[in-house]
PDB file of C-alpha atoms in Angstrom:
ATOM      1  CA  MET A  17     -10.014  -6.335 -50.574  1.00  0.00           C
ATOM      2  CA  ALA A  18     -13.333  -5.951 -48.806  1.00  0.00           C
ATOM      3  CA  LYS A  19     -13.047  -4.656 -45.297  1.00  0.00           C
ATOM      4  CA  SER A  20     -14.291  -6.784 -42.413  1.00  0.00           C
ATOM      5  CA  LYS A  21     -16.359  -5.410 -39.544  1.00  0.00           C
ATOM      6  CA  ASN A  22     -13.311  -5.346 -37.228  1.00  0.00           C
ATOM      7  CA  GLN A  23     -11.021  -3.679 -39.769  1.00  0.00           C
ATOM      8  CA  LYS A  24     -11.065  -0.308 -38.006  1.00  0.00           C
ATOM      9  CA  ALA A  25      -9.725  -1.967 -34.846  1.00  0.00           C
ATOM     10  CA  LYS A  26      -6.843  -3.607 -36.696  1.00  0.00           C
ATOM     11  CA  LEU A  27      -4.098  -1.598 -34.987  1.00  0.00           C
ATOM     12  CA  LEU A  28      -5.562  -2.296 -31.564  1.00  0.00           C
ATOM     13  CA  TYR A  29      -5.702  -6.037 -32.213  1.00  0.00           C
ATOM     14  CA  LEU A  30      -2.138  -5.964 -33.542  1.00  0.00           C
ATOM     15  CA  LEU A  31      -0.956  -4.155 -30.427  1.00  0.00           C
ATOM     16  CA  ASP A  32      -2.809  -6.698 -28.284  1.00  0.00           C
ATOM     17  CA  ILE A  33      -1.023  -9.578 -30.066  1.00  0.00           C
ATOM     18  CA  LEU A  34       2.393  -8.009 -29.515  1.00  0.00           C
ATOM     19  CA  ARG A  35       1.685  -7.221 -25.858  1.00  0.00           C
ATOM     20  CA  LYS A  36       0.259 -10.607 -24.890  1.00  0.00           C
ATOM     21  CA  GLN A  37       2.182 -13.031 -27.083  1.00  0.00           C
ATOM     22  CA  THR A  38       5.670 -11.550 -27.320  1.00  0.00           C
ATOM     23  CA  ASP A  39       8.615 -10.497 -25.209  1.00  0.00           C
ATOM     24  CA  GLU A  40      12.401 -10.598 -25.554  1.00  0.00           C
ATOM     25  CA  ASN A  41      12.342 -14.404 -25.580  1.00  0.00           C
ATOM     26  CA  HIS A  42       9.212 -14.911 -27.693  1.00  0.00           C
ATOM     27  CA  SER A  43       8.442 -13.351 -31.067  1.00  0.00           C
ATOM     28  CA  VAL A  44       5.849 -13.658 -33.837  1.00  0.00           C
ATOM     29  CA  THR A  45       6.241 -13.662 -37.601  1.00  0.00           C
ATOM     30  CA  THR A  46       4.291 -11.683 -40.142  1.00  0.00           C
ATOM     31  CA  LEU A  47       2.438 -14.840 -41.119  1.00  0.00           C
ATOM     32  CA  GLU A  48       1.510 -15.593 -37.510  1.00  0.00           C
ATOM     33  CA  ILE A  49       0.257 -12.041 -37.070  1.00  0.00           C
ATOM     34  CA  SER A  50      -1.861 -12.307 -40.214  1.00  0.00           C
ATOM     35  CA  GLU A  51      -3.335 -15.639 -39.081  1.00  0.00           C
ATOM     36  CA  GLU A  52      -4.115 -14.264 -35.615  1.00  0.00           C
ATOM     37  CA  LEU A  53      -5.805 -11.206 -37.091  1.00  0.00           C
ATOM     38  CA  SER A  54      -7.873 -13.379 -39.418  1.00  0.00           C
ATOM     39  CA  ARG A  55      -9.231 -15.203 -36.345  1.00  0.00           C
ATOM     40  CA  GLN A  56     -10.576 -11.824 -35.265  1.00  0.00           C
ATOM     41  CA  ASP A  57     -12.257 -11.421 -38.653  1.00  0.00           C
ATOM     42  CA  ILE A  58      -9.640  -8.914 -39.783  1.00  0.00           C
ATOM     43  CA  LYS A  59      -8.257  -9.331 -43.286  1.00  0.00           C
ATOM     44  CA  CYS A  60      -4.745  -8.132 -44.038  1.00  0.00           C
ATOM     45  CA  GLU A  61      -1.768  -8.707 -46.289  1.00  0.00           C
ATOM     46  CA  ARG A  62       1.812  -9.106 -45.182  1.00  0.00           C
ATOM     47  CA  LYS A  63       2.873  -5.737 -46.558  1.00  0.00           C
ATOM     48  CA  THR A  64       0.197  -3.981 -44.500  1.00  0.00           C
ATOM     49  CA  VAL A  65       1.506  -5.653 -41.335  1.00  0.00           C
ATOM     50  CA  TYR A  66       4.902  -4.013 -41.937  1.00  0.00           C
ATOM     51  CA  ALA A  67       3.240  -0.620 -42.302  1.00  0.00           C
ATOM     52  CA  ASP A  68       1.084  -1.112 -39.202  1.00  0.00           C
ATOM     53  CA  ILE A  69       4.058  -2.101 -37.040  1.00  0.00           C
ATOM     54  CA  GLU A  70       5.970   0.902 -38.318  1.00  0.00           C
ATOM     55  CA  CYS A  71       2.978   3.069 -37.362  1.00  0.00           C
ATOM     56  CA  LEU A  72       3.014   1.681 -33.792  1.00  0.00           C
ATOM     57  CA  THR A  73       6.779   2.182 -33.562  1.00  0.00           C
ATOM     58  CA  ASP A  74       6.512   5.780 -34.751  1.00  0.00           C
ATOM     59  CA  TYR A  75       3.890   6.366 -32.061  1.00  0.00           C
ATOM     60  CA  GLY A  76       6.370   5.254 -29.403  1.00  0.00           C
ATOM     61  CA  PHE A  77       5.924   1.534 -28.799  1.00  0.00           C
ATOM     62  CA  ASP A  78       9.203  -0.359 -28.407  1.00  0.00           C
ATOM     63  CA  ILE A  79       8.715  -3.040 -31.070  1.00  0.00           C
ATOM     64  CA  VAL A  80      11.819  -4.835 -32.320  1.00  0.00           C
ATOM     65  CA  SER A  81      12.101  -6.432 -35.759  1.00  0.00           C
ATOM     66  CA  ASP A  82      14.632  -9.248 -36.040  1.00  0.00           C
ATOM     67  CA  LYS A  83      14.832 -11.128 -39.350  1.00  0.00           C
ATOM     68  CA  GLY A  84      11.094 -11.183 -39.924  1.00  0.00           C
ATOM     69  CA  HIS A  85      10.256 -11.768 -36.259  1.00  0.00           C
ATOM     70  CA  TYR A  86       8.644  -9.109 -34.053  1.00  0.00           C
ATOM     71  CA  TYR A  87       8.384  -8.654 -30.312  1.00  0.00           C
ATOM     72  CA  MET A  88       7.513  -6.008 -27.721  1.00  0.00           C
ATOM     73  CA  ALA A  89      10.855  -5.145 -26.122  1.00  0.00           C
ATOM     74  CA  SER A  90       9.649  -2.987 -23.219  1.00  0.00           C
ATOM     75  CA  ARG A  91       6.447  -2.029 -21.448  1.00  0.00           C
ATOM     76  CA  GLU A  92       5.218   0.470 -18.882  1.00  0.00           C
ATOM     77  CA  PHE A  93       6.450  -1.841 -16.081  1.00  0.00           C
ATOM     78  CA  GLU A  94       9.347  -4.272 -16.049  1.00  0.00           C
ATOM     79  CA  ILE A  95       8.665  -7.786 -14.764  1.00  0.00           C
ATOM     80  CA  ALA A  96      10.836  -7.092 -11.685  1.00  0.00           C
ATOM     81  CA  GLU A  97       8.748  -4.005 -10.878  1.00  0.00           C
ATOM     82  CA  LEU A  98       5.505  -5.959 -11.224  1.00  0.00           C
ATOM     83  CA  LYS A  99       6.840  -8.691  -8.937  1.00  0.00           C
ATOM     84  CA  LEU A 100       7.424  -6.026  -6.289  1.00  0.00           C
ATOM     85  CA  LEU A 101       3.874  -4.741  -6.728  1.00  0.00           C
ATOM     86  CA  VAL A 102       2.442  -8.269  -6.554  1.00  0.00           C
ATOM     87  CA  ASP A 103       4.392  -8.946  -3.353  1.00  0.00           C
ATOM     88  CA  ALA A 104       3.090  -5.696  -1.858  1.00  0.00           C
ATOM     89  CA  VAL A 105      -0.511  -6.618  -2.717  1.00  0.00           C
ATOM     90  CA  GLN A 106      -0.096 -10.117  -1.286  1.00  0.00           C
ATOM     91  CA  SER A 107       1.374  -8.926   1.990  1.00  0.00           C
ATOM     92  CA  SER A 108      -1.097  -6.072   2.528  1.00  0.00           C
ATOM     93  CA  LYS A 109      -3.498  -6.984   5.321  1.00  0.00           C
ATOM     94  CA  PHE A 110      -5.829  -4.108   4.454  1.00  0.00           C
ATOM     95  CA  ILE A 111      -6.607  -5.522   0.980  1.00  0.00           C
ATOM     96  CA  THR A 112      -9.095  -8.396   1.022  1.00  0.00           C
ATOM     97  CA  VAL A 113      -8.357 -11.748  -0.646  1.00  0.00           C
ATOM     98  CA  LYS A 114     -10.870 -11.035  -3.412  1.00  0.00           C
ATOM     99  CA  LYS A 115      -9.447  -7.590  -4.185  1.00  0.00           C
ATOM    100  CA  SER A 116      -5.885  -8.943  -3.983  1.00  0.00           C
ATOM    101  CA  GLN A 117      -6.646 -11.553  -6.612  1.00  0.00           C
ATOM    102  CA  GLN A 118      -8.341  -8.962  -8.842  1.00  0.00           C
ATOM    103  CA  LEU A 119      -5.375  -6.593  -8.565  1.00  0.00           C
ATOM    104  CA  ILE A 120      -2.856  -9.326  -9.322  1.00  0.00           C
ATOM    105  CA  ARG A 121      -4.823 -10.391 -12.407  1.00  0.00           C
ATOM    106  CA  LYS A 122      -4.752  -6.784 -13.640  1.00  0.00           C
ATOM    107  CA  LEU A 123      -1.025  -6.521 -13.000  1.00  0.00           C
ATOM    108  CA  SER A 124      -0.457  -9.813 -14.811  1.00  0.00           C
ATOM    109  CA  SER A 125      -2.280  -8.474 -17.868  1.00  0.00           C
ATOM    110  CA  MET A 126       0.422  -5.817 -18.297  1.00  0.00           C
ATOM    111  CA  VAL A 127       3.030  -8.349 -19.448  1.00  0.00           C
ATOM    112  CA  SER A 128       3.189 -11.179 -21.963  1.00  0.00           C
ATOM    113  CA  LYS A 129       1.404 -14.433 -21.229  1.00  0.00           C
ATOM    114  CA  TYR A 130       4.804 -16.000 -20.537  1.00  0.00           C
ATOM    115  CA  ASP A 131       5.791 -13.431 -17.896  1.00  0.00           C
ATOM    116  CA  SER A 132       2.223 -13.486 -16.592  1.00  0.00           C
ATOM    117  CA  ASN A 133       2.763 -17.112 -15.571  1.00  0.00           C
ATOM    118  CA  LYS A 134       5.800 -16.039 -13.557  1.00  0.00           C
ATOM    119  CA  LEU A 135       3.630 -13.622 -11.605  1.00  0.00           C
ATOM    120  CA  ASN A 136       0.820 -16.140 -11.124  1.00  0.00           C
ATOM    121  CA  ARG A 137       3.211 -18.606  -9.530  1.00  0.00           C
ATOM    122  CA  GLN A 138       3.805 -16.049  -6.769  1.00  0.00           C
ATOM    123  CA  VAL A 139       0.138 -15.863  -5.800  1.00  0.00           C
ATOM    124  CA  TYR A 140      -0.280 -17.207  -2.251  1.00  0.00           C
ATOM    125  CA  VAL A 141      -3.027 -14.854  -1.139  1.00  0.00           C
ATOM    126  CA  SER A 142      -5.411 -17.426   0.312  1.00  0.00           C
ATOM    127  CA  GLY A 143      -3.144 -18.263   3.244  1.00  0.00           C
ATOM    128  CA  ARG A 144      -2.469 -14.683   4.293  1.00  0.00           C
ATOM    129  CA  VAL A 145      -4.216 -12.819   7.105  1.00  0.00           C
ATOM    130  CA  LYS A 146      -6.424 -10.307   5.306  1.00  0.00           C
ATOM    131  CA  THR A 147      -9.022  -7.742   6.241  1.00  0.00           C
ATOM    132  CA  MET A 148     -12.652  -8.855   6.079  1.00  0.00           C
ATOM    133  CA  ASN A 149     -13.945  -5.440   5.016  1.00  0.00           C
ATOM    134  CA  GLU A 150     -14.454  -5.523   1.245  1.00  0.00           C
ATOM    135  CA  SER A 151     -15.305  -1.806   1.084  1.00  0.00           C
ATOM    136  CA  ILE A 152     -11.800  -0.532   1.873  1.00  0.00           C
ATOM    137  CA  TYR A 153     -11.176   0.284  -1.806  1.00  0.00           C
ATOM    138  CA  TYR A 154     -14.136   2.629  -1.835  1.00  0.00           C
ATOM    139  CA  ASN A 155     -13.219   4.038   1.574  1.00  0.00           C
ATOM    140  CA  VAL A 156      -9.809   5.077   0.272  1.00  0.00           C
ATOM    141  CA  ASP A 157     -11.408   6.688  -2.772  1.00  0.00           C
ATOM    142  CA  LYS A 158     -13.842   8.672  -0.607  1.00  0.00           C
ATOM    143  CA  LEU A 159     -11.069   9.821   1.716  1.00  0.00           C
ATOM    144  CA  HIS A 160      -8.875  10.992  -1.163  1.00  0.00           C
ATOM    145  CA  SER A 161     -11.845  12.833  -2.633  1.00  0.00           C
ATOM    146  CA  ALA A 162     -12.532  14.645   0.646  1.00  0.00           C
ATOM    147  CA  MET A 163      -8.870  15.608   1.035  1.00  0.00           C
ATOM    148  CA  ASN A 164      -8.661  16.870  -2.542  1.00  0.00           C
ATOM    149  CA  ASN A 165     -11.799  18.942  -1.977  1.00  0.00           C
ATOM    150  CA  ASN A 166     -10.509  20.189   1.410  1.00  0.00           C
ATOM    151  CA  HIS A 167     -13.643  18.888   3.164  1.00  0.00           C
ATOM    152  CA  GLU A 168     -14.429  17.277   6.508  1.00  0.00           C
ATOM    153  CA  ILE A 169     -15.941  13.787   6.708  1.00  0.00           C
ATOM    154  CA  THR A 170     -18.313  11.904   8.975  1.00  0.00           C
ATOM    155  CA  PHE A 171     -18.339   8.140   9.537  1.00  0.00           C
ATOM    156  CA  LYS A 172     -19.032   5.342  11.958  1.00  0.00           C
ATOM    157  CA  TYR A 173     -16.342   3.137  13.444  1.00  0.00           C
ATOM    158  CA  PHE A 174     -16.556  -0.530  14.403  1.00  0.00           C
ATOM    159  CA  GLU A 175     -14.534  -3.356  15.923  1.00  0.00           C
ATOM    160  CA  TRP A 176     -14.831  -7.120  15.576  1.00  0.00           C
ATOM    161  CA  ASN A 177     -16.050  -9.225  18.497  1.00  0.00           C
ATOM    162  CA  TYR A 178     -15.221 -12.869  19.199  1.00  0.00           C
ATOM    163  CA  LYS A 179     -18.232 -13.956  17.120  1.00  0.00           C
ATOM    164  CA  LYS A 180     -16.750 -12.145  14.102  1.00  0.00           C
ATOM    165  CA  GLU A 181     -19.548  -9.604  14.274  1.00  0.00           C
ATOM    166  CA  LYS A 182     -19.179  -5.851  13.769  1.00  0.00           C
ATOM    167  CA  ASN A 183     -19.756  -3.815  16.921  1.00  0.00           C
ATOM    168  CA  LEU A 184     -20.151  -0.091  16.373  1.00  0.00           C
ATOM    169  CA  ARG A 185     -17.988   1.993  18.693  1.00  0.00           C
ATOM    170  CA  HIS A 186     -19.766   4.249  21.185  1.00  0.00           C
ATOM    171  CA  ASN A 187     -23.216   2.903  20.249  1.00  0.00           C
ATOM    172  CA  GLY A 188     -22.989   3.991  16.645  1.00  0.00           C
ATOM    173  CA  LYS A 189     -21.621   7.467  17.296  1.00  0.00           C
ATOM    174  CA  ILE A 190     -21.063   9.569  14.191  1.00  0.00           C
ATOM    175  CA  TYR A 191     -17.452  10.728  14.092  1.00  0.00           C
ATOM    176  CA  ARG A 192     -16.568  14.057  12.448  1.00  0.00           C
ATOM    177  CA  VAL A 193     -12.939  14.763  11.543  1.00  0.00           C
ATOM    178  CA  SER A 194     -10.802  16.565   8.992  1.00  0.00           C
ATOM    179  CA  PRO A 195      -8.838  14.026   6.900  1.00  0.00           C
ATOM    180  CA  TRP A 196      -5.240  15.050   6.148  1.00  0.00           C
ATOM    181  CA  ALA A 197      -3.242  11.938   5.282  1.00  0.00           C
ATOM    182  CA  LEU A 198      -3.317   8.178   4.761  1.00  0.00           C
ATOM    183  CA  SER A 199      -0.583   6.094   6.325  1.00  0.00           C
ATOM    184  CA  TRP A 200       0.423   2.459   5.899  1.00  0.00           C
ATOM    185  CA  ASP A 201       1.734   1.344   9.273  1.00  0.00           C
ATOM    186  CA  ASP A 202       2.139  -2.058  10.904  1.00  0.00           C
ATOM    187  CA  GLU A 203       0.550  -3.713   7.841  1.00  0.00           C
ATOM    188  CA  ASN A 204      -2.622  -1.658   8.202  1.00  0.00           C
ATOM    189  CA  TYR A 205      -3.989   1.416   6.432  1.00  0.00           C
ATOM    190  CA  TYR A 206      -4.778   4.400   8.676  1.00  0.00           C
ATOM    191  CA  LEU A 207      -6.457   7.755   8.237  1.00  0.00           C
ATOM    192  CA  VAL A 208      -4.529  10.548   9.959  1.00  0.00           C
ATOM    193  CA  SER A 209      -7.026  13.274  10.817  1.00  0.00           C
ATOM    194  CA  TYR A 210      -7.655  16.338  12.937  1.00  0.00           C
ATOM    195  CA  ASP A 211     -10.366  16.179  15.584  1.00  0.00           C
ATOM    196  CA  ALA A 212     -11.519  19.770  16.095  1.00  0.00           C
ATOM    197  CA  GLU A 213     -13.603  18.861  19.141  1.00  0.00           C
ATOM    198  CA  GLY A 214     -10.654  17.344  20.947  1.00  0.00           C
ATOM    199  CA  GLU A 215      -8.123  19.672  19.260  1.00  0.00           C
ATOM    200  CA  MET A 216      -5.832  16.747  18.495  1.00  0.00           C
ATOM    201  CA  ILE A 217      -4.555  14.411  15.781  1.00  0.00           C
ATOM    202  CA  ARG A 218      -6.437  11.108  15.642  1.00  0.00           C
ATOM    203  CA  HIS A 219      -5.945   7.891  13.683  1.00  0.00           C
ATOM    204  CA  PHE A 220      -8.524   5.444  12.391  1.00  0.00           C
ATOM    205  CA  ARG A 221      -8.158   2.071  10.677  1.00  0.00           C
ATOM    206  CA  VAL A 222      -9.570   2.597   7.192  1.00  0.00           C
ATOM    207  CA  ASP A 223     -10.952  -0.945   6.980  1.00  0.00           C
ATOM    208  CA  LYS A 224     -13.009  -0.318  10.151  1.00  0.00           C
ATOM    209  CA  MET A 225     -14.669   2.850   8.895  1.00  0.00           C
ATOM    210  CA  ILE A 226     -18.191   2.658   7.457  1.00  0.00           C
ATOM    211  CA  GLU A 227     -20.747   5.110   6.086  1.00  0.00           C
ATOM    212  CA  ILE A 228     -18.057   7.633   5.167  1.00  0.00           C
ATOM    213  CA  THR A 229     -19.710  10.843   4.007  1.00  0.00           C
ATOM    214  CA  GLU A 230     -17.958  13.912   2.661  1.00  0.00           C
ATOM    215  CA  GLN A 231     -19.257  17.103   4.229  1.00  0.00           C
ATOM    216  CA  LYS A 232     -19.196  20.410   2.384  1.00  0.00           C
ATOM    217  CA  ILE A 233     -17.375  22.000   5.292  1.00  0.00           C
ATOM    218  CA  GLU A 234     -13.770  23.173   5.018  1.00  0.00           C
ATOM    219  CA  ARG A 235     -11.235  21.021   6.823  1.00  0.00           C
ATOM    220  CA  ARG A 236      -9.807  22.238  10.103  1.00  0.00           C
ATOM    221  CA  GLY A 237      -6.332  21.656  11.543  1.00  0.00           C
ATOM    222  CA  LYS A 238      -4.434  23.406   8.753  1.00  0.00           C
ATOM    223  CA  ASP A 239      -1.870  24.899  11.143  1.00  0.00           C
ATOM    224  CA  THR A 240      -1.332  21.528  12.836  1.00  0.00           C
ATOM    225  CA  PHE A 241      -0.587  19.864   9.497  1.00  0.00           C
ATOM    226  CA  ALA A 242       1.256  22.800   7.899  1.00  0.00           C
ATOM    227  CA  GLU A 243       4.622  21.075   8.286  1.00  0.00           C
ATOM    228  CA  PHE A 244       3.339  17.522   8.603  1.00  0.00           C
ATOM    229  CA  ASP A 245       5.823  14.910   7.370  1.00  0.00           C
ATOM    230  CA  SER A 246       4.330  11.417   7.174  1.00  0.00           C
ATOM    231  CA  ALA A 247       7.769   9.756   7.196  1.00  0.00           C
ATOM    232  CA  ILE A 248       8.846  11.520  10.395  1.00  0.00           C
ATOM    233  CA  TYR A 249       5.427  10.988  11.939  1.00  0.00           C
ATOM    234  CA  SER A 250       5.509   7.224  11.323  1.00  0.00           C
ATOM    235  CA  LYS A 251       8.909   7.000  13.043  1.00  0.00           C
ATOM    236  CA  GLN A 252       7.536   8.741  16.120  1.00  0.00           C
ATOM    237  CA  THR A 253       4.274   6.795  16.352  1.00  0.00           C
ATOM    238  CA  PHE A 254       4.070   3.169  17.455  1.00  0.00           C
ATOM    239  CA  GLY A 255       0.952   1.192  16.510  1.00  0.00           C
ATOM    240  CA  MET A 256      -0.622   4.484  15.374  1.00  0.00           C
ATOM    241  CA  PHE A 257      -1.489   5.394  18.987  1.00  0.00           C
ATOM    242  CA  SER A 258      -2.304   9.066  19.388  1.00  0.00           C
ATOM    243  CA  GLY A 259      -0.523  11.241  21.905  1.00  0.00           C
ATOM    244  CA  LYS A 260       1.941  14.069  22.344  1.00  0.00           C
ATOM    245  CA  PRO A 261       5.471  13.242  21.099  1.00  0.00           C
ATOM    246  CA  GLU A 262       8.239  13.652  23.625  1.00  0.00           C
ATOM    247  CA  LEU A 263      11.997  13.170  23.707  1.00  0.00           C
ATOM    248  CA  VAL A 264      13.081   9.820  25.137  1.00  0.00           C
ATOM    249  CA  THR A 265      16.695   8.739  25.686  1.00  0.00           C
ATOM    250  CA  LEU A 266      17.473   5.053  25.200  1.00  0.00           C
ATOM    251  CA  LEU A 267      20.520   3.016  26.233  1.00  0.00           C
ATOM    252  CA  CYS A 268      21.072   0.265  23.639  1.00  0.00           C
ATOM    253  CA  ASN A 269      23.419  -2.630  23.072  1.00  0.00           C
ATOM    254  CA  LYS A 270      25.638  -1.825  20.066  1.00  0.00           C
ATOM    255  CA  ARG A 271      24.507  -4.909  18.197  1.00  0.00           C
ATOM    256  CA  LEU A 272      21.085  -3.218  17.912  1.00  0.00           C
ATOM    257  CA  ALA A 273      22.418  -0.226  15.952  1.00  0.00           C
ATOM    258  CA  GLY A 274      20.879  -1.556  12.728  1.00  0.00           C
ATOM    259  CA  VAL A 275      17.523  -2.080  14.430  1.00  0.00           C
ATOM    260  CA  MET A 276      17.485   1.530  15.635  1.00  0.00           C
ATOM    261  CA  ILE A 277      18.418   2.875  12.202  1.00  0.00           C
ATOM    262  CA  ASP A 278      15.670   0.779  10.599  1.00  0.00           C
ATOM    263  CA  ARG A 279      13.134   2.169  13.061  1.00  0.00           C
ATOM    264  CA  PHE A 280      14.188   5.821  13.412  1.00  0.00           C
ATOM    265  CA  GLY A 281      16.208   6.493  10.237  1.00  0.00           C
ATOM    266  CA  ASN A 282      19.900   6.963   9.518  1.00  0.00           C
ATOM    267  CA  ASP A 283      19.897  10.587  10.657  1.00  0.00           C
ATOM    268  CA  ILE A 284      19.801   9.645  14.363  1.00  0.00           C
ATOM    269  CA  THR A 285      22.816  10.356  16.585  1.00  0.00           C
ATOM    270  CA  MET A 286      24.183   7.326  18.462  1.00  0.00           C
ATOM    271  CA  LEU A 287      26.645   8.273  21.198  1.00  0.00           C
ATOM    272  CA  SER A 288      29.005   5.554  22.408  1.00  0.00           C
ATOM    273  CA  VAL A 289      28.988   5.329  26.231  1.00  0.00           C
ATOM    274  CA  SER A 290      30.933   2.071  26.617  1.00  0.00           C
ATOM    275  CA  ASP A 291      32.400  -0.778  24.592  1.00  0.00           C
ATOM    276  CA  GLU A 292      28.985  -2.442  24.544  1.00  0.00           C
ATOM    277  CA  CYS A 293      26.401   0.353  24.597  1.00  0.00           C
ATOM    278  CA  PHE A 294      25.357   3.611  22.967  1.00  0.00           C
ATOM    279  CA  GLU A 295      22.719   6.203  23.750  1.00  0.00           C
ATOM    280  CA  LEU A 296      20.280   7.896  21.400  1.00  0.00           C
ATOM    281  CA  THR A 297      17.529  10.414  21.974  1.00  0.00           C
ATOM    282  CA  VAL A 298      14.419  10.180  19.799  1.00  0.00           C
ATOM    283  CA  LYS A 299      11.048  11.884  19.689  1.00  0.00           C
ATOM    284  CA  VAL A 300       8.274   9.298  20.085  1.00  0.00           C
ATOM    285  CA  THR A 301       4.656   9.068  21.148  1.00  0.00           C
ATOM    286  CA  VAL A 302       4.832   7.230  24.471  1.00  0.00           C
ATOM    287  CA  SER A 303       2.151   4.545  24.280  1.00  0.00           C
ATOM    288  CA  PRO A 304       1.640   0.869  25.186  1.00  0.00           C
ATOM    289  CA  PRO A 305       2.985  -0.233  21.749  1.00  0.00           C
ATOM    290  CA  PHE A 306       6.157   1.826  22.298  1.00  0.00           C
ATOM    291  CA  LEU A 307       6.689   0.366  25.767  1.00  0.00           C
ATOM    292  CA  SER A 308       6.063  -3.132  24.419  1.00  0.00           C
ATOM    293  CA  TRP A 309       8.576  -2.450  21.650  1.00  0.00           C
ATOM    294  CA  VAL A 310      11.209  -1.595  24.266  1.00  0.00           C
ATOM    295  CA  CYS A 311      10.339  -4.723  26.261  1.00  0.00           C
ATOM    296  CA  GLN A 312      10.926  -7.042  23.320  1.00  0.00           C
ATOM    297  CA  PHE A 313      14.677  -6.385  23.573  1.00  0.00           C
ATOM    298  CA  GLY A 314      14.837  -7.541  27.169  1.00  0.00           C
ATOM    299  CA  GLY A 315      17.654  -5.699  28.944  1.00  0.00           C
ATOM    300  CA  ASP A 316      19.388  -4.706  25.698  1.00  0.00           C
ATOM    301  CA  VAL A 317      17.324  -1.504  25.458  1.00  0.00           C
ATOM    302  CA  LYS A 318      16.693   0.639  28.533  1.00  0.00           C
ATOM    303  CA  ILE A 319      14.838   3.916  28.978  1.00  0.00           C
ATOM    304  CA  VAL A 320      17.273   6.407  30.514  1.00  0.00           C
ATOM    305  CA  SER A 321      14.944   9.402  30.622  1.00  0.00           C
ATOM    306  CA  PRO A 322      12.511  10.910  31.348  1.00  0.00           C
ATOM    307  CA  THR A 323      11.700   9.307  34.669  1.00  0.00           C
ATOM    308  CA  ALA A 324       7.950   9.420  33.959  1.00  0.00           C
ATOM    309  CA  VAL A 325       8.423   7.141  30.948  1.00  0.00           C
ATOM    310  CA  GLN A 326      10.565   4.773  33.050  1.00  0.00           C
ATOM    311  CA  ASP A 327       7.717   4.592  35.545  1.00  0.00           C
ATOM    312  CA  LYS A 328       5.199   3.775  32.803  1.00  0.00           C
ATOM    313  CA  LEU A 329       7.365   0.873  31.673  1.00  0.00           C
ATOM    314  CA  LYS A 330       7.671  -0.411  35.245  1.00  0.00           C
ATOM    315  CA  GLU A 331       3.888  -0.223  35.687  1.00  0.00           C
ATOM    316  CA  LEU A 332       3.365  -2.181  32.465  1.00  0.00           C
ATOM    317  CA  ALA A 333       5.859  -4.845  33.555  1.00  0.00           C
ATOM    318  CA  GLU A 334       4.208  -5.131  36.986  1.00  0.00           C
ATOM    319  CA  ARG A 335       0.767  -5.587  35.409  1.00  0.00           C
ATOM    320  CA  ILE A 336       2.056  -8.324  33.152  1.00  0.00           C
ATOM    321  CA  ILE A 337       3.805 -10.131  36.028  1.00  0.00           C
ATOM    322  CA  SER A 338       0.743  -9.859  38.280  1.00  0.00           C
ATOM    323  CA  SER A 339      -1.453 -11.458  35.620  1.00  0.00           C
ATOM    324  CA  TYR A 340       0.648 -14.652  35.936  1.00  0.00           C
ATOM    325  CA  ILE A 341       0.584 -14.829  39.740  1.00  0.00           C
TER     326      ILE A 341
END
């Protein structure tokens, strides 16, 4: 039998057929495989299909043969895992609509066309609040590169005005920091960095960074980040506001125990002080977002100590009340 021009790619086309057209509920026969290959200008006989499938199975692909029917039984990701990934992409504010749709299409290509339809029915990206900065993908790549190379970076930072225009912060100032971690907090992606000039940890929204340039200068702040734990850090920081963490004691209604565990982790100590309340002491960065978080519970969460933090909450409440008078 004369070989066709695509003959050398026969195994790849066969694998493509099994991946896209089969799953546990959908199979193909030897005849159907032969007909599909012929559409790709690949000639084959039934007996060679058996040998080719055996070759793929020996290599490690989970291909099941059932009375002359074949299907791909498992893949790199299960459909349930891909649904989780699709949901994460959809709900991520820092990924633009265009990039979200591209990612979901790529994820959908990893399952059969039948399961792909199940993923496509979950796509509701257009109605979500998304970032308007299309370059965030490349920003993340540049930041990872700088961290892997142990280098500092420079960049400019902007904010949106009411006209939906980019306004550069501090008249286009060039920021220089040492990047140490990326954190997903409050539905946004942040760079956690060390500012040598200010000798402090600073955060920046990745989607608001432009002109990121890796500098061939070794990162600083190694001692500060020697025992850095992003999970602990995210529990302490509200709205990614910078500041010095301090111990704060809260008096909480017992029905909020689950809320406190969700926020601070299940390793916190909750001391019962009455039939209705408990106290816990946590290390947090005292900032407007933290104070606002306390306020949302009304009188069910109270700051017991330190007094300085109580005073900050009172000042915030007074400013809010005065704005309505």
